[in-house]
Amino acid sequence: MGQSAGSCSVNYLVQSSKAKDFFHKAIMHSGTSLTIWSFVTEPRKIAFIMGNLLGIDTTDSKELVQRLREMNASTLSFMSTVINIVLEFIYDPKNGLMFAPTIEPYHEGAVLTERSYEILAAGKFNKVPVLMGFVSQEGADIYQSFNNIRPYLFIYDLFREKLLPKNLNISKSVQKAATDEVWTQCINGSLGFSTTDLIRFITEDQFVRPIVETARLMAQHTDVYFYRFSYLGEGLEEDGPGIGNSHGYDLYYLFYYDTPNQTATDILTRRRMIRMWKNFATTSNPTLKDKDLNPDQTIWPIYKENGTYFNIGEKLTQRTSLRAYRIHWWNYIYNKYGTRPFSTY
């Protein structure tokens, strides 16, 4: 079980033959191996940049590794933070982290040796039941980070092609057409001056689109229970403008937090969450049978191609539409302009 980067790590282990038979179920909150920030495309380049900043002048990887191992741990930690901040702005902060899992050359202990998207599409992963999903407005707290660097956002207004997802692997011949389509659909005027457009784009681009695609691919080979957590309790404040809760809010209802001013509905939601997650862990089916917790006896369906998912709000409901996240439109963009093989989505 994991959330955010922890959820991505769970997904990587589900994909790896090295983890076969180590676990019998998987729970993934708000992150998968298809989220762009869970994967780094140029690890060697970043490693040598870090070496140069630390005064290691070499092009030999063995020497670089040896010299880095001789460094003080606090120095390495500090420099990795600096590189994350500086290079994310140079290479575009929406294109992922500088330090994350990557594809390894094959060796006896290798965990990831192929592209995640192609692994999932081919069904080459450990076939265990999966409970996974997202919260309704994942991008709200990340919006605050972007809001702190708002002048940087005007770069997207000047170079609109930067808004295109890097993992499209797009050909230059269609870049302008794709840019025009994505900008027209996602941004009303200027990204630098936007608020709701920015939150919605971050929510879709960094979270919901890859998470939904992960569920779709895995559901072709194993049982997937997919959820959207939309409940926003009285004791929690929204991280950004708009309706919805933010990245990590579902954890408040699974783990102990000293949350003030809890209402009866807050407590009911917590009881529901704990029981559903316990049901899945013990029986592989999260459906609540207790009428006190689930008076309508709403069944949590197995996720299929029609996209029926379980919405956890003030009420527990089955839903099929993810129109608010433009999933069908994003799939159209990837089908029209994307070039496989994909690593992330």
GROMACS .gro file of C-alpha atoms in nm:
model
  345
    1MET     CA    1   0.000   0.000   0.000
    2GLY     CA    2   0.123   0.349  -0.079
    3GLN     CA    3   0.020   0.706  -0.154
    4SER     CA    4   0.172   0.946  -0.410
    5ALA     CA    5   0.536   0.838  -0.463
    6GLY     CA    6   0.464   0.542  -0.236
    7SER     CA    7   0.181   0.443  -0.467
    8CYS     CA    8   0.412   0.462  -0.768
    9SER     CA    9   0.654   0.235  -0.582
   10VAL     CA   10   0.375  -0.017  -0.523
   11ASN     CA   11   0.297  -0.011  -0.895
   12TYR     CA   12   0.661  -0.071  -0.986
   13LEU     CA   13   0.669  -0.374  -0.757
   14VAL     CA   14   0.347  -0.505  -0.909
   15GLN     CA   15   0.520  -0.481  -1.248
   16SER     CA   16   0.841  -0.651  -1.139
   17SER     CA   17   0.896  -1.024  -1.168
   18LYS     CA   18   1.141  -0.984  -0.877
   19ALA     CA   19   0.843  -0.922  -0.649
   20LYS     CA   20   0.638  -1.221  -0.766
   21ASP     CA   21   0.456  -1.393  -0.476
   22PHE     CA   22   0.578  -1.131  -0.225
   23PHE     CA   23   0.227  -0.987  -0.183
   24HIS     CA   24  -0.131  -1.090  -0.263
   25LYS     CA   25  -0.298  -0.748  -0.315
   26ALA     CA   26  -0.199  -0.390  -0.394
   27ILE     CA   27  -0.344  -0.054  -0.286
   28MET     CA   28  -0.242   0.258  -0.479
   29HIS     CA   29  -0.346   0.611  -0.378
   30SER     CA   30  -0.293   0.899  -0.622
   31GLY     CA   31   0.008   0.777  -0.814
   32THR     CA   32   0.115   0.505  -1.057
   33SER     CA   33   0.413   0.411  -1.270
   34LEU     CA   34   0.250   0.605  -1.557
   35THR     CA   35   0.256   0.942  -1.378
   36ILE     CA   36   0.529   1.149  -1.539
   37TRP     CA   37   0.689   1.241  -1.206
   38SER     CA   38   0.742   0.873  -1.119
   39PHE     CA   39   1.005   0.821  -1.389
   40VAL     CA   40   1.325   0.995  -1.501
   41THR     CA   41   1.421   0.977  -1.869
   42GLU     CA   42   1.784   1.098  -1.854
   43PRO     CA   43   1.939   0.961  -1.533
   44ARG     CA   44   2.294   0.952  -1.668
   45LYS     CA   45   2.284   1.317  -1.772
   46ILE     CA   46   2.152   1.425  -1.432
   47ALA     CA   47   2.411   1.214  -1.249
   48PHE     CA   48   2.699   1.380  -1.434
   49ILE     CA   49   2.551   1.727  -1.380
   50MET     CA   50   2.545   1.652  -1.009
   51GLY     CA   51   2.903   1.528  -1.026
   52ASN     CA   52   3.019   1.845  -1.201
   53LEU     CA   53   2.849   2.064  -0.940
   54LEU     CA   54   3.035   1.867  -0.674
   55GLY     CA   55   3.367   1.917  -0.850
   56ILE     CA   56   3.389   1.571  -1.006
   57ASP     CA   57   3.528   1.624  -1.355
   58THR     CA   58   3.487   1.293  -1.535
   59THR     CA   59   3.294   1.126  -1.813
   60ASP     CA   60   3.350   0.777  -1.672
   61SER     CA   61   3.047   0.640  -1.488
   62LYS     CA   62   3.248   0.404  -1.266
   63GLU     CA   63   3.468   0.690  -1.149
   64LEU     CA   64   3.161   0.908  -1.093
   65VAL     CA   65   2.996   0.643  -0.875
   66GLN     CA   66   3.314   0.588  -0.674
   67ARG     CA   67   3.366   0.961  -0.616
   68LEU     CA   68   3.002   1.011  -0.517
   69ARG     CA   69   3.032   0.726  -0.265
   70GLU     CA   70   3.321   0.909  -0.105
   71MET     CA   71   3.109   1.222  -0.054
   72ASN     CA   72   2.950   1.318   0.277
   73ALA     CA   73   2.584   1.211   0.285
   74SER     CA   74   2.458   1.555   0.390
   75THR     CA   75   2.647   1.714   0.100
   76LEU     CA   76   2.486   1.473  -0.145
   77SER     CA   77   2.142   1.533   0.005
   78PHE     CA   78   2.180   1.910  -0.015
   79MET     CA   79   2.308   1.901  -0.373
   80SER     CA   80   2.029   1.670  -0.486
   81THR     CA   81   1.777   1.922  -0.349
   82VAL     CA   82   1.951   2.206  -0.534
   83ILE     CA   83   1.952   2.007  -0.857
   84ASN     CA   84   1.585   1.918  -0.819
   85ILE     CA   85   1.492   2.284  -0.784
   86VAL     CA   86   1.723   2.427  -1.051
   87LEU     CA   87   1.688   2.161  -1.320
   88GLU     CA   88   1.311   2.131  -1.284
   89PHE     CA   89   1.286   2.494  -1.390
   90ILE     CA   90   1.537   2.450  -1.671
   91TYR     CA   91   1.371   2.135  -1.805
   92ASP     CA   92   1.010   2.235  -1.712
   93PRO     CA   93   0.864   2.153  -1.367
   94LYS     CA   94   0.568   1.963  -1.512
   95ASN     CA   95   0.800   1.710  -1.677
   96GLY     CA   96   0.879   1.529  -1.356
   97LEU     CA   97   1.139   1.502  -1.084
   98MET     CA   98   1.514   1.484  -1.140
   99PHE     CA   99   1.554   1.180  -0.916
  100ALA     CA  100   1.308   0.896  -0.969
  101PRO     CA  101   1.305   0.534  -1.090
  102THR     CA  102   1.434   0.464  -1.438
  103ILE     CA  103   1.484   0.173  -1.677
  104GLU     CA  104   1.787  -0.036  -1.582
  105PRO     CA  105   2.013  -0.243  -1.804
  106TYR     CA  106   1.924  -0.605  -1.745
  107HIS     CA  107   2.109  -0.762  -1.452
  108GLU     CA  108   2.022  -1.015  -1.184
  109GLY     CA  109   1.880  -0.760  -0.939
  110ALA     CA  110   1.709  -0.530  -1.190
  111VAL     CA  111   1.355  -0.421  -1.099
  112LEU     CA  112   1.257  -0.220  -1.408
  113THR     CA  113   1.401  -0.318  -1.746
  114GLU     CA  114   1.116  -0.221  -1.980
  115ARG     CA  115   0.880   0.073  -2.030
  116SER     CA  116   0.600   0.075  -1.774
  117TYR     CA  117   0.321   0.152  -2.021
  118GLU     CA  118   0.420  -0.135  -2.247
  119ILE     CA  119   0.454  -0.372  -1.950
  120LEU     CA  120   0.101  -0.294  -1.833
  121ALA     CA  121  -0.046  -0.301  -2.184
  122ALA     CA  122   0.100  -0.647  -2.242
  123GLY     CA  123  -0.019  -0.776  -1.904
  124LYS     CA  124   0.337  -0.861  -1.798
  125PHE     CA  125   0.286  -0.790  -1.429
  126ASN     CA  126   0.191  -0.974  -1.111
  127LYS     CA  127  -0.180  -1.052  -1.137
  128VAL     CA  128  -0.300  -0.949  -0.792
  129PRO     CA  129  -0.624  -0.764  -0.709
  130VAL     CA  130  -0.573  -0.387  -0.706
  131LEU     CA  131  -0.755  -0.109  -0.522
  132MET     CA  132  -0.659   0.228  -0.665
  133GLY     CA  133  -0.784   0.578  -0.733
  134PHE     CA  134  -0.748   0.951  -0.686
  135VAL     CA  135  -0.895   1.248  -0.501
  136SER     CA  136  -1.123   1.488  -0.683
  137GLN     CA  137  -0.886   1.782  -0.720
  138GLU     CA  138  -0.536   1.639  -0.699
  139GLY     CA  139  -0.371   1.952  -0.835
  140ALA     CA  140  -0.498   2.196  -0.574
  141ASP     CA  141  -0.200   2.174  -0.338
  142ILE     CA  142   0.051   2.171  -0.625
  143TYR     CA  143  -0.125   2.483  -0.751
  144GLN     CA  144   0.007   2.659  -0.442
  145SER     CA  145   0.364   2.572  -0.543
  146PHE     CA  146   0.306   2.704  -0.894
  147ASN     CA  147   0.135   3.010  -0.750
  148ASN     CA  148   0.456   3.090  -0.562
  149ILE     CA  149   0.644   3.104  -0.894
  150ARG     CA  150   0.367   3.264  -1.097
  151PRO     CA  151   0.602   3.479  -1.313
  152TYR     CA  152   0.752   3.153  -1.443
  153LEU     CA  153   0.412   3.052  -1.582
  154PHE     CA  154   0.426   3.327  -1.842
  155ILE     CA  155   0.697   3.120  -2.015
  156TYR     CA  156   0.415   2.887  -2.124
  157ASP     CA  157   0.231   3.184  -2.274
  158LEU     CA  158   0.542   3.270  -2.479
  159PHE     CA  159   0.632   2.911  -2.572
  160ARG     CA  160   0.297   2.735  -2.586
  161GLU     CA  161   0.446   2.406  -2.706
  162LYS     CA  162   0.588   2.361  -2.353
  163LEU     CA  163   0.233   2.282  -2.238
  164LEU     CA  164   0.235   1.958  -2.439
  165PRO     CA  165   0.297   1.649  -2.226
  166LYS     CA  166   0.658   1.542  -2.283
  167ASN     CA  167   0.558   1.176  -2.281
  168LEU     CA  168   0.361   1.218  -2.605
  169ASN     CA  169   0.696   1.161  -2.782
  170ILE     CA  170   0.557   1.397  -3.041
  171SER     CA  171   0.695   1.447  -3.391
  172LYS     CA  172   0.800   1.805  -3.475
  173SER     CA  173   0.586   1.788  -3.788
  174VAL     CA  174   0.265   1.785  -3.581
  175GLN     CA  175   0.385   1.982  -3.279
  176LYS     CA  176   0.214   2.308  -3.376
  177ALA     CA  177  -0.120   2.139  -3.451
  178ALA     CA  178  -0.108   1.953  -3.120
  179THR     CA  179  -0.009   2.269  -2.933
  180ASP     CA  180  -0.303   2.460  -3.077
  181GLU     CA  181  -0.548   2.184  -2.983
  182VAL     CA  182  -0.421   2.140  -2.629
  183TRP     CA  183  -0.400   2.513  -2.560
  184THR     CA  184  -0.747   2.582  -2.699
  185GLN     CA  185  -0.900   2.303  -2.491
  186CYS     CA  186  -0.713   2.362  -2.165
  187ILE     CA  187  -0.630   2.732  -2.132
  188ASN     CA  188  -0.865   3.026  -2.158
  189GLY     CA  189  -0.628   3.305  -2.259
  190SER     CA  190  -0.315   3.316  -2.042
  191LEU     CA  191  -0.174   3.041  -1.821
  192GLY     CA  192   0.020   3.305  -1.627
  193PHE     CA  193  -0.302   3.471  -1.513
  194SER     CA  194  -0.507   3.154  -1.472
  195THR     CA  195  -0.625   2.983  -1.157
  196THR     CA  196  -0.896   2.726  -1.227
  197ASP     CA  197  -0.743   2.635  -1.566
  198LEU     CA  198  -0.408   2.572  -1.397
  199ILE     CA  199  -0.553   2.356  -1.120
  200ARG     CA  200  -0.757   2.155  -1.368
  201PHE     CA  201  -0.461   2.104  -1.600
  202ILE     CA  202  -0.231   1.990  -1.317
  203THR     CA  203  -0.500   1.755  -1.184
  204GLU     CA  204  -0.548   1.594  -1.525
  205ASP     CA  205  -0.193   1.600  -1.659
  206GLN     CA  206  -0.002   1.499  -1.347
  207PHE     CA  207  -0.254   1.263  -1.190
  208VAL     CA  208  -0.594   1.164  -1.327
  209ARG     CA  209  -0.506   1.088  -1.691
  210PRO     CA  210  -0.218   0.847  -1.608
  211ILE     CA  211  -0.402   0.695  -1.311
  212VAL     CA  212  -0.714   0.621  -1.516
  213GLU     CA  213  -0.502   0.475  -1.797
  214THR     CA  214  -0.321   0.253  -1.547
  215ALA     CA  215  -0.654   0.124  -1.420
  216ARG     CA  216  -0.776   0.062  -1.775
  217LEU     CA  217  -0.466  -0.135  -1.873
  218MET     CA  218  -0.447  -0.340  -1.554
  219ALA     CA  219  -0.821  -0.414  -1.554
  220GLN     CA  220  -0.776  -0.613  -1.875
  221HIS     CA  221  -0.570  -0.867  -1.680
  222THR     CA  222  -0.675  -0.855  -1.313
  223ASP     CA  223  -0.950  -0.728  -1.080
  224VAL     CA  224  -0.923  -0.354  -1.025
  225TYR     CA  225  -1.141  -0.161  -0.779
  226PHE     CA  226  -1.122   0.203  -0.881
  227TYR     CA  227  -1.230   0.499  -0.669
  228ARG     CA  228  -1.263   0.876  -0.674
  229PHE     CA  229  -1.247   1.034  -0.329
  230SER     CA  230  -1.456   1.352  -0.337
  231TYR     CA  231  -1.550   1.397   0.028
  232LEU     CA  232  -1.430   1.723   0.183
  233GLY     CA  233  -1.479   1.737   0.558
  234GLU     CA  234  -1.555   2.040   0.768
  235GLY     CA  235  -1.223   2.020   0.950
  236LEU     CA  236  -1.016   2.043   0.632
  237GLU     CA  237  -0.963   2.349   0.419
  238GLU     CA  238  -0.931   2.345   0.043
  239ASP     CA  239  -0.577   2.406  -0.081
  240GLY     CA  240  -0.691   2.606  -0.379
  241PRO     CA  241  -0.995   2.771  -0.531
  242GLY     CA  242  -1.261   2.548  -0.679
  243ILE     CA  243  -1.461   2.253  -0.558
  244GLY     CA  244  -1.276   1.946  -0.443
  245ASN     CA  245  -1.015   1.813  -0.210
  246SER     CA  246  -0.645   1.782  -0.271
  247HIS     CA  247  -0.356   1.537  -0.296
  248GLY     CA  248  -0.341   1.324   0.017
  249TYR     CA  249  -0.677   1.422   0.166
  250ASP     CA  250  -0.800   1.062   0.159
  251LEU     CA  251  -0.529   0.970   0.412
  252TYR     CA  252  -0.698   1.183   0.678
  253TYR     CA  253  -0.973   0.921   0.680
  254LEU     CA  254  -0.747   0.615   0.700
  255PHE     CA  255  -0.484   0.721   0.954
  256TYR     CA  256  -0.499   0.910   1.281
  257TYR     CA  257  -0.491   1.288   1.250
  258ASP     CA  258  -0.585   1.534   1.521
  259THR     CA  259  -0.848   1.691   1.295
  260PRO     CA  260  -1.051   1.965   1.469
  261ASN     CA  261  -1.426   2.015   1.446
  262GLN     CA  262  -1.511   1.670   1.310
  263THR     CA  263  -1.875   1.625   1.218
  264ALA     CA  264  -2.081   1.308   1.228
  265THR     CA  265  -2.034   1.277   0.850
  266ASP     CA  266  -1.656   1.309   0.890
  267ILE     CA  267  -1.656   1.025   1.141
  268LEU     CA  268  -1.886   0.815   0.919
  269THR     CA  269  -1.654   0.868   0.622
  270ARG     CA  270  -1.355   0.759   0.830
  271ARG     CA  271  -1.535   0.446   0.947
  272ARG     CA  272  -1.635   0.366   0.589
  273MET     CA  273  -1.283   0.411   0.454
  274ILE     CA  274  -1.119   0.199   0.721
  275ARG     CA  275  -1.374  -0.080   0.679
  276MET     CA  276  -1.356  -0.081   0.296
  277TRP     CA  277  -0.977  -0.091   0.297
  278LYS     CA  278  -0.985  -0.366   0.560
  279ASN     CA  279  -1.237  -0.562   0.352
  280PHE     CA  280  -1.012  -0.542   0.048
  281ALA     CA  281  -0.704  -0.646   0.245
  282THR     CA  282  -0.878  -0.951   0.387
  283THR     CA  283  -1.125  -1.058   0.115
  284SER     CA  284  -1.008  -0.882  -0.206
  285ASN     CA  285  -1.346  -0.705  -0.225
  286PRO     CA  286  -1.394  -0.363  -0.057
  287THR     CA  287  -1.776  -0.354  -0.075
  288LEU     CA  288  -1.942  -0.260   0.255
  289LYS     CA  289  -2.211  -0.500   0.373
  290ASP     CA  290  -2.279  -0.318   0.701
  291LYS     CA  291  -2.608  -0.126   0.654
  292ASP     CA  292  -2.507   0.130   0.915
  293LEU     CA  293  -2.212   0.229   0.695
  294ASN     CA  294  -2.371   0.158   0.357
  295PRO     CA  295  -2.750   0.199   0.395
  296ASP     CA  296  -2.811   0.187   0.019
  297GLN     CA  297  -2.598  -0.131  -0.007
  298THR     CA  298  -2.405   0.021  -0.298
  299ILE     CA  299  -2.173  -0.236  -0.452
  300TRP     CA  300  -1.817  -0.134  -0.535
  301PRO     CA  301  -1.791  -0.278  -0.888
  302ILE     CA  302  -1.486  -0.423  -1.055
  303TYR     CA  303  -1.352  -0.163  -1.297
  304LYS     CA  304  -1.416  -0.252  -1.660
  305GLU     CA  305  -1.385  -0.087  -2.002
  306ASN     CA  306  -1.709   0.106  -1.948
  307GLY     CA  307  -1.533   0.289  -1.665
  308THR     CA  308  -1.770   0.225  -1.373
  309TYR     CA  309  -1.596   0.348  -1.061
  310PHE     CA  310  -1.681   0.405  -0.695
  311ASN     CA  311  -1.727   0.763  -0.578
  312ILE     CA  312  -1.660   0.821  -0.209
  313GLY     CA  313  -1.842   1.139  -0.113
  314GLU     CA  314  -2.106   1.210   0.148
  315LYS     CA  315  -2.278   0.914  -0.015
  316LEU     CA  316  -2.126   0.605  -0.172
  317THR     CA  317  -2.223   0.586  -0.539
  318GLN     CA  318  -2.138   0.408  -0.862
  319ARG     CA  319  -2.046   0.641  -1.147
  320THR     CA  320  -1.926   0.607  -1.504
  321SER     CA  321  -1.848   0.960  -1.619
  322LEU     CA  322  -1.506   1.120  -1.579
  323ARG     CA  323  -1.603   1.400  -1.816
  324ALA     CA  324  -1.480   1.663  -1.570
  325TYR     CA  325  -1.127   1.533  -1.631
  326ARG     CA  326  -1.153   1.519  -2.013
  327ILE     CA  327  -1.030   1.158  -2.021
  328HIS     CA  328  -1.177   1.078  -2.364
  329TRP     CA  329  -1.028   1.396  -2.506
  330TRP     CA  330  -0.683   1.322  -2.363
  331ASN     CA  331  -0.696   0.970  -2.508
  332TYR     CA  332  -0.782   1.125  -2.845
  333ILE     CA  333  -0.473   1.351  -2.816
  334TYR     CA  334  -0.245   1.057  -2.735
  335ASN     CA  335  -0.394   0.846  -3.014
  336LYS     CA  336  -0.365   1.128  -3.268
  337TYR     CA  337  -0.030   1.282  -3.177
  338GLY     CA  338   0.146   1.036  -2.948
  339THR     CA  339   0.418   0.798  -3.061
  340ARG     CA  340   0.460   0.462  -2.890
  341PRO     CA  341   0.633   0.302  -2.716
  342PHE     CA  342   0.532   0.501  -2.407
  343SER     CA  343   0.695   0.488  -2.065
  344THR     CA  344   0.448   0.717  -1.888
  345TYR     CA  345   0.115   0.856  -2.006
   0.00000   0.00000   0.00000
